[in-house]
PDB file of C-alpha atoms in Angstrom:
ATOM      1  CA  MET A   1     -41.361  88.219  14.255  1.00 43.00           C
ATOM      2  CA  THR A   2     -38.690  89.697  11.982  1.00 47.00           C
ATOM      3  CA  ALA A   3     -37.312  93.155  12.640  1.00 48.00           C
ATOM      4  CA  ALA A   4     -38.304  95.933  10.258  1.00 52.00           C
ATOM      5  CA  PRO A   5     -35.683  96.770   7.614  1.00 54.00           C
ATOM      6  CA  SER A   6     -35.083 100.191   9.191  1.00 65.00           C
ATOM      7  CA  ASP A   7     -34.377  98.516  12.570  1.00 74.00           C
ATOM      8  CA  ALA A   8     -31.896  96.153  10.922  1.00 72.00           C
ATOM      9  CA  ALA A   9     -30.260  99.052   9.118  1.00 77.00           C
ATOM     10  CA  ALA A  10     -30.036 100.983  12.385  1.00 82.00           C
ATOM     11  CA  ARG A  11     -28.415  98.027  14.171  1.00 83.00           C
ATOM     12  CA  ARG A  12     -25.978  97.538  11.312  1.00 83.00           C
ATOM     13  CA  ALA A  13     -25.157 101.263  11.339  1.00 87.00           C
ATOM     14  CA  GLU A  14     -24.565 101.083  15.101  1.00 90.00           C
ATOM     15  CA  LEU A  15     -22.075  98.230  14.667  1.00 89.00           C
ATOM     16  CA  VAL A  16     -20.346 100.097  11.835  1.00 91.00           C
ATOM     17  CA  ARG A  17     -20.033 103.197  14.057  1.00 93.00           C
ATOM     18  CA  GLU A  18     -18.624 101.123  16.906  1.00 93.00           C
ATOM     19  CA  LEU A  19     -16.081  99.395  14.648  1.00 91.00           C
ATOM     20  CA  LEU A  20     -14.965 102.698  13.141  1.00 92.00           C
ATOM     21  CA  ALA A  21     -14.596 104.139  16.655  1.00 93.00           C
ATOM     22  CA  VAL A  22     -12.584 101.069  17.714  1.00 92.00           C
ATOM     23  CA  ALA A  23     -10.302 101.770  14.746  1.00 91.00           C
ATOM     24  CA  MET A  24      -9.647 105.142  16.416  1.00 93.00           C
ATOM     25  CA  GLU A  25      -8.739 103.238  19.622  1.00 91.00           C
ATOM     26  CA  ASP A  26     -11.937 104.207  21.462  1.00 92.00           C
ATOM     27  CA  ARG A  27     -12.056 101.842  24.432  1.00 93.00           C
ATOM     28  CA  ASP A  28     -15.707 102.620  25.253  1.00 94.00           C
ATOM     29  CA  ALA A  29     -16.719 101.722  21.701  1.00 93.00           C
ATOM     30  CA  PHE A  30     -14.739  98.500  22.048  1.00 95.00           C
ATOM     31  CA  GLN A  31     -16.699  97.613  25.204  1.00 94.00           C
ATOM     32  CA  ARG A  32     -20.000  98.377  23.470  1.00 94.00           C
ATOM     33  CA  LEU A  33     -18.962  96.300  20.442  1.00 93.00           C
ATOM     34  CA  TYR A  34     -18.069  93.423  22.758  1.00 94.00           C
ATOM     35  CA  ARG A  35     -21.454  93.573  24.507  1.00 92.00           C
ATOM     36  CA  LEU A  36     -23.289  93.612  21.170  1.00 90.00           C
ATOM     37  CA  THR A  37     -21.365  90.775  19.512  1.00 91.00           C
ATOM     38  CA  SER A  38     -19.665  88.515  22.050  1.00 92.00           C
ATOM     39  CA  ALA A  39     -22.529  86.009  22.457  1.00 90.00           C
ATOM     40  CA  LYS A  40     -22.695  85.354  18.716  1.00 89.00           C
ATOM     41  CA  LEU A  41     -18.921  85.134  18.298  1.00 92.00           C
ATOM     42  CA  PHE A  42     -18.606  82.854  21.316  1.00 92.00           C
ATOM     43  CA  GLY A  43     -21.172  80.537  19.716  1.00 89.00           C
ATOM     44  CA  ILE A  44     -19.064  80.357  16.559  1.00 89.00           C
ATOM     45  CA  CYS A  45     -15.897  79.646  18.552  1.00 90.00           C
ATOM     46  CA  LEU A  46     -17.602  76.989  20.670  1.00 89.00           C
ATOM     47  CA  ARG A  47     -19.111  75.229  17.665  1.00 87.00           C
ATOM     48  CA  ILE A  48     -15.714  75.002  15.960  1.00 86.00           C
ATOM     49  CA  CYS A  49     -13.483  74.364  18.994  1.00 87.00           C
ATOM     50  CA  GLY A  50     -15.888  71.985  20.714  1.00 86.00           C
ATOM     51  CA  GLU A  51     -14.478  72.902  24.136  1.00 88.00           C
ATOM     52  CA  ARG A  52     -15.784  75.717  26.312  1.00 91.00           C
ATOM     53  CA  GLN A  53     -12.389  76.762  27.720  1.00 92.00           C
ATOM     54  CA  ALA A  54     -10.811  76.737  24.277  1.00 91.00           C
ATOM     55  CA  ALA A  55     -13.709  78.769  22.872  1.00 92.00           C
ATOM     56  CA  GLU A  56     -13.261  81.356  25.632  1.00 93.00           C
ATOM     57  CA  ASP A  57      -9.526  81.573  24.896  1.00 93.00           C
ATOM     58  CA  VAL A  58     -10.149  81.873  21.162  1.00 94.00           C
ATOM     59  CA  LEU A  59     -12.810  84.541  21.765  1.00 94.00           C
ATOM     60  CA  GLN A  60     -10.283  86.595  23.696  1.00 94.00           C
ATOM     61  CA  ASP A  61      -7.874  86.264  20.770  1.00 94.00           C
ATOM     62  CA  VAL A  62     -10.680  87.300  18.391  1.00 94.00           C
ATOM     63  CA  TYR A  63     -11.213  90.571  20.237  1.00 95.00           C
ATOM     64  CA  VAL A  64      -7.471  91.239  20.381  1.00 93.00           C
ATOM     65  CA  GLN A  65      -7.497  90.899  16.580  1.00 93.00           C
ATOM     66  CA  VAL A  66     -10.558  93.138  16.302  1.00 94.00           C
ATOM     67  CA  TRP A  67      -8.794  95.805  18.363  1.00 93.00           C
ATOM     68  CA  ARG A  68      -5.695  95.571  16.161  1.00 92.00           C
ATOM     69  CA  ARG A  69      -7.451  95.246  12.800  1.00 91.00           C
ATOM     70  CA  ALA A  70     -10.549  97.440  13.157  1.00 91.00           C
ATOM     71  CA  GLY A  71      -8.886 100.034  10.937  1.00 89.00           C
ATOM     72  CA  GLY A  72      -8.993  97.498   8.094  1.00 88.00           C
ATOM     73  CA  TYR A  73     -12.772  97.096   8.248  1.00 88.00           C
ATOM     74  CA  GLU A  74     -14.482  98.519   5.149  1.00 85.00           C
ATOM     75  CA  PRO A  75     -18.246  99.039   5.639  1.00 84.00           C
ATOM     76  CA  GLY A  76     -18.919  98.792   1.905  1.00 80.00           C
ATOM     77  CA  ARG A  77     -17.386  95.327   1.586  1.00 81.00           C
ATOM     78  CA  ALA A  78     -19.119  93.350   4.340  1.00 79.00           C
ATOM     79  CA  SER A  79     -21.584  93.761   7.145  1.00 84.00           C
ATOM     80  CA  PRO A  80     -19.864  94.289  10.496  1.00 89.00           C
ATOM     81  CA  ILE A  81     -21.183  91.042  11.968  1.00 87.00           C
ATOM     82  CA  THR A  82     -19.969  89.103   8.927  1.00 86.00           C
ATOM     83  CA  TRP A  83     -16.512  90.671   9.256  1.00 90.00           C
ATOM     84  CA  LEU A  84     -16.379  89.794  12.970  1.00 92.00           C
ATOM     85  CA  ALA A  85     -17.727  86.274  12.432  1.00 89.00           C
ATOM     86  CA  THR A  86     -15.065  85.643   9.788  1.00 89.00           C
ATOM     87  CA  ILE A  87     -12.324  86.592  12.239  1.00 92.00           C
ATOM     88  CA  ALA A  88     -13.870  84.291  14.870  1.00 92.00           C
ATOM     89  CA  ARG A  89     -14.152  81.418  12.409  1.00 90.00           C
ATOM     90  CA  HIS A  90     -10.546  81.753  11.233  1.00 90.00           C
ATOM     91  CA  ARG A  91      -9.191  81.992  14.779  1.00 92.00           C
ATOM     92  CA  ALA A  92     -11.175  78.934  15.885  1.00 90.00           C
ATOM     93  CA  ILE A  93     -10.039  76.907  12.865  1.00 87.00           C
ATOM     94  CA  ASP A  94      -6.446  77.948  13.575  1.00 87.00           C
ATOM     95  CA  TRP A  95      -6.884  76.668  17.147  1.00 90.00           C
ATOM     96  CA  ARG A  96      -8.231  73.338  15.858  1.00 86.00           C
ATOM     97  CA  ARG A  97      -5.299  72.967  13.507  1.00 84.00           C
ATOM     98  CA  ARG A  98      -2.821  73.674  16.305  1.00 85.00           C
ATOM     99  CA  GLN A  99      -4.519  71.149  18.549  1.00 81.00           C
ATOM    100  CA  HIS A 100      -4.881  68.543  15.802  1.00 64.00           C
ATOM    101  CA  ALA A 101      -8.350  68.136  17.253  1.00 42.00           C
ATOM    102  CA  THR A 102     -10.125  64.964  16.248  1.00 50.00           C
ATOM    103  CA  ALA A 103     -12.980  65.310  18.714  1.00 49.00           C
ATOM    104  CA  PRO A 104     -16.409  65.975  17.190  1.00 52.00           C
ATOM    105  CA  LEU A 105     -17.653  69.525  17.167  1.00 53.00           C
ATOM    106  CA  ALA A 106     -20.231  70.618  19.720  1.00 54.00           C
ATOM    107  CA  GLU A 107     -23.749  70.175  18.411  1.00 54.00           C
ATOM    108  CA  PRO A 108     -26.169  73.092  18.656  1.00 53.00           C
ATOM    109  CA  GLY A 109     -28.299  72.638  21.757  1.00 51.00           C
ATOM    110  CA  SER A 110     -25.651  70.559  23.544  1.00 51.00           C
ATOM    111  CA  ALA A 111     -24.811  71.009  27.209  1.00 50.00           C
ATOM    112  CA  ALA A 112     -22.470  73.911  26.412  1.00 49.00           C
ATOM    113  CA  GLU A 113     -24.136  77.249  27.141  1.00 48.00           C
ATOM    114  CA  PRO A 114     -23.060  80.682  25.903  1.00 50.00           C
ATOM    115  CA  VAL A 115     -21.241  82.965  28.317  1.00 49.00           C
ATOM    116  CA  ASP A 116     -24.278  85.230  28.528  1.00 49.00           C
ATOM    117  CA  PRO A 117     -27.434  83.114  28.177  1.00 46.00           C
ATOM    118  CA  ALA A 118     -29.571  86.257  27.860  1.00 45.00           C
ATOM    119  CA  PRO A 119     -27.741  88.583  25.478  1.00 48.00           C
ATOM    120  CA  ARG A 120     -29.069  92.082  25.135  1.00 54.00           C
ATOM    121  CA  ALA A 121     -32.249  92.297  23.115  1.00 56.00           C
ATOM    122  CA  GLU A 122     -30.489  94.428  20.490  1.00 53.00           C
ATOM    123  CA  ALA A 123     -27.811  91.824  19.941  1.00 54.00           C
ATOM    124  CA  ALA A 124     -30.370  89.026  19.760  1.00 58.00           C
ATOM    125  CA  LEU A 125     -32.471  90.914  17.207  1.00 58.00           C
ATOM    126  CA  LEU A 126     -29.414  91.766  15.160  1.00 59.00           C
ATOM    127  CA  ALA A 127     -28.226  88.183  15.187  1.00 62.00           C
ATOM    128  CA  GLU A 128     -31.675  86.914  14.157  1.00 69.00           C
ATOM    129  CA  GLU A 129     -31.901  89.463  11.346  1.00 71.00           C
ATOM    130  CA  GLU A 130     -28.454  88.468  10.044  1.00 72.00           C
ATOM    131  CA  ARG A 131     -29.324  84.756  10.262  1.00 74.00           C
ATOM    132  CA  ALA A 132     -32.544  85.305   8.330  1.00 75.00           C
ATOM    133  CA  ARG A 133     -30.829  87.350   5.616  1.00 79.00           C
ATOM    134  CA  ILE A 134     -28.033  84.815   5.243  1.00 81.00           C
ATOM    135  CA  ALA A 135     -30.452  81.872   5.220  1.00 79.00           C
ATOM    136  CA  ASP A 136     -32.552  83.538   2.510  1.00 80.00           C
ATOM    137  CA  CYS A 137     -29.475  84.243   0.397  1.00 84.00           C
ATOM    138  CA  LEU A 138     -28.084  80.731   0.931  1.00 83.00           C
ATOM    139  CA  GLU A 139     -31.305  79.308  -0.490  1.00 85.00           C
ATOM    140  CA  THR A 140     -30.618  81.103  -3.782  1.00 87.00           C
ATOM    141  CA  LEU A 141     -27.470  78.985  -4.315  1.00 87.00           C
ATOM    142  CA  GLU A 142     -27.341  75.630  -6.059  1.00 90.00           C
ATOM    143  CA  PRO A 143     -27.295  72.664  -3.616  1.00 89.00           C
ATOM    144  CA  ARG A 144     -23.592  71.755  -3.933  1.00 91.00           C
ATOM    145  CA  PRO A 145     -22.146  75.250  -3.270  1.00 89.00           C
ATOM    146  CA  ARG A 146     -24.814  75.893  -0.614  1.00 88.00           C
ATOM    147  CA  ASP A 147     -23.834  72.713   1.255  1.00 88.00           C
ATOM    148  CA  ALA A 148     -20.123  73.507   0.933  1.00 88.00           C
ATOM    149  CA  VAL A 149     -20.587  77.015   2.348  1.00 85.00           C
ATOM    150  CA  ARG A 150     -22.770  75.761   5.204  1.00 84.00           C
ATOM    151  CA  THR A 151     -20.291  73.033   6.105  1.00 83.00           C
ATOM    152  CA  ALA A 152     -17.280  75.352   5.921  1.00 82.00           C
ATOM    153  CA  PHE A 153     -18.762  78.311   7.771  1.00 78.00           C
ATOM    154  CA  TYR A 154     -21.267  76.769  10.159  1.00 76.00           C
ATOM    155  CA  ASP A 155     -19.423  73.576  11.038  1.00 75.00           C
ATOM    156  CA  GLY A 156     -15.902  75.018  10.801  1.00 75.00           C
ATOM    157  CA  ILE A 157     -14.645  72.367   8.397  1.00 80.00           C
ATOM    158  CA  THR A 158     -11.565  73.461   6.455  1.00 83.00           C
ATOM    159  CA  TYR A 159     -11.573  73.649   2.673  1.00 85.00           C
ATOM    160  CA  ALA A 160      -9.075  70.780   2.552  1.00 86.00           C
ATOM    161  CA  GLU A 161     -11.368  68.581   4.677  1.00 86.00           C
ATOM    162  CA  LEU A 162     -14.317  69.512   2.479  1.00 87.00           C
ATOM    163  CA  ALA A 163     -12.402  68.677  -0.688  1.00 90.00           C
ATOM    164  CA  ALA A 164     -11.384  65.298   0.741  1.00 90.00           C
ATOM    165  CA  ARG A 165     -14.974  64.500   1.789  1.00 89.00           C
ATOM    166  CA  ASP A 166     -16.272  65.490  -1.641  1.00 88.00           C
ATOM    167  CA  GLY A 167     -13.490  63.776  -3.591  1.00 91.00           C
ATOM    168  CA  THR A 168     -12.742  67.109  -5.267  1.00 90.00           C
ATOM    169  CA  PRO A 169      -9.355  68.790  -5.779  1.00 92.00           C
ATOM    170  CA  LEU A 170      -8.679  71.485  -3.188  1.00 90.00           C
ATOM    171  CA  GLY A 171      -8.461  74.237  -5.824  1.00 91.00           C
ATOM    172  CA  THR A 172     -11.838  73.262  -7.230  1.00 92.00           C
ATOM    173  CA  MET A 173     -13.421  73.354  -3.769  1.00 90.00           C
ATOM    174  CA  LYS A 174     -11.881  76.774  -3.067  1.00 90.00           C
ATOM    175  CA  SER A 175     -13.218  78.089  -6.389  1.00 91.00           C
ATOM    176  CA  LEU A 176     -16.665  76.642  -5.743  1.00 91.00           C
ATOM    177  CA  ILE A 177     -16.856  78.304  -2.329  1.00 88.00           C
ATOM    178  CA  ARG A 178     -15.378  81.583  -3.565  1.00 89.00           C
ATOM    179  CA  ARG A 179     -17.990  81.858  -6.333  1.00 91.00           C
ATOM    180  CA  ALA A 180     -20.729  81.001  -3.830  1.00 88.00           C
ATOM    181  CA  LEU A 181     -19.479  83.656  -1.403  1.00 86.00           C
ATOM    182  CA  LEU A 182     -19.430  86.255  -4.172  1.00 87.00           C
ATOM    183  CA  ARG A 183     -23.060  85.393  -4.981  1.00 87.00           C
ATOM    184  CA  LEU A 184     -23.925  85.620  -1.286  1.00 82.00           C
ATOM    185  CA  ARG A 185     -22.251  89.002  -1.009  1.00 82.00           C
ATOM    186  CA  GLU A 186     -24.271  90.262  -3.989  1.00 82.00           C
ATOM    187  CA  CYS A 187     -27.462  88.929  -2.462  1.00 82.00           C
ATOM    188  CA  LEU A 188     -26.698  90.437   0.943  1.00 75.00           C
ATOM    189  CA  SER A 189     -25.810  93.829  -0.561  1.00 74.00           C
ATOM    190  CA  ASP A 190     -29.057  93.808  -2.518  1.00 65.00           C
ATOM    191  CA  ASP A 191     -30.917  93.379   0.791  1.00 51.00           C
ATOM    192  CA  ALA A 192     -29.043  96.151   2.596  1.00 50.00           C
TER     193      ALA A 192
END
């Protein structure tokens, strides 16, 4: 069952309010934002880091960055969960680079469990709504850019690794993904 558009809009508005309050250094809003988003962001960190302890450390760093950079969030440019997920992805990739990790990434459904196996219903509904919207918009892309975006953002593979796998120059891969992300942003704003 998919949430009604007004429910999704209300959840998005709630996250926007919390982020804007965090920008004003509201600690209560920061706690609420953490409760609403930490399970999803931990999943991103775990998938990219492949190690539970590392994912927990990276998640802590993610929220430090959110606290510091919340004032830079612009509601008109990206959904709040997308903005947060991007920070988590970048932090986790930075960790992998520092570790020169060669271990395979954790597979969905592996033994690793999220910190909170039963996230609040609101957060679960919001995450499902975002996943559905993104999946629908991804399907509008051509296969090559769609696969590149999925690999980069869901598997945490760097653009350089993607370019090497594809036998494409790095600049070409970056351009391909950038154009795909612009199309996704258009699609997602049309849905909002």
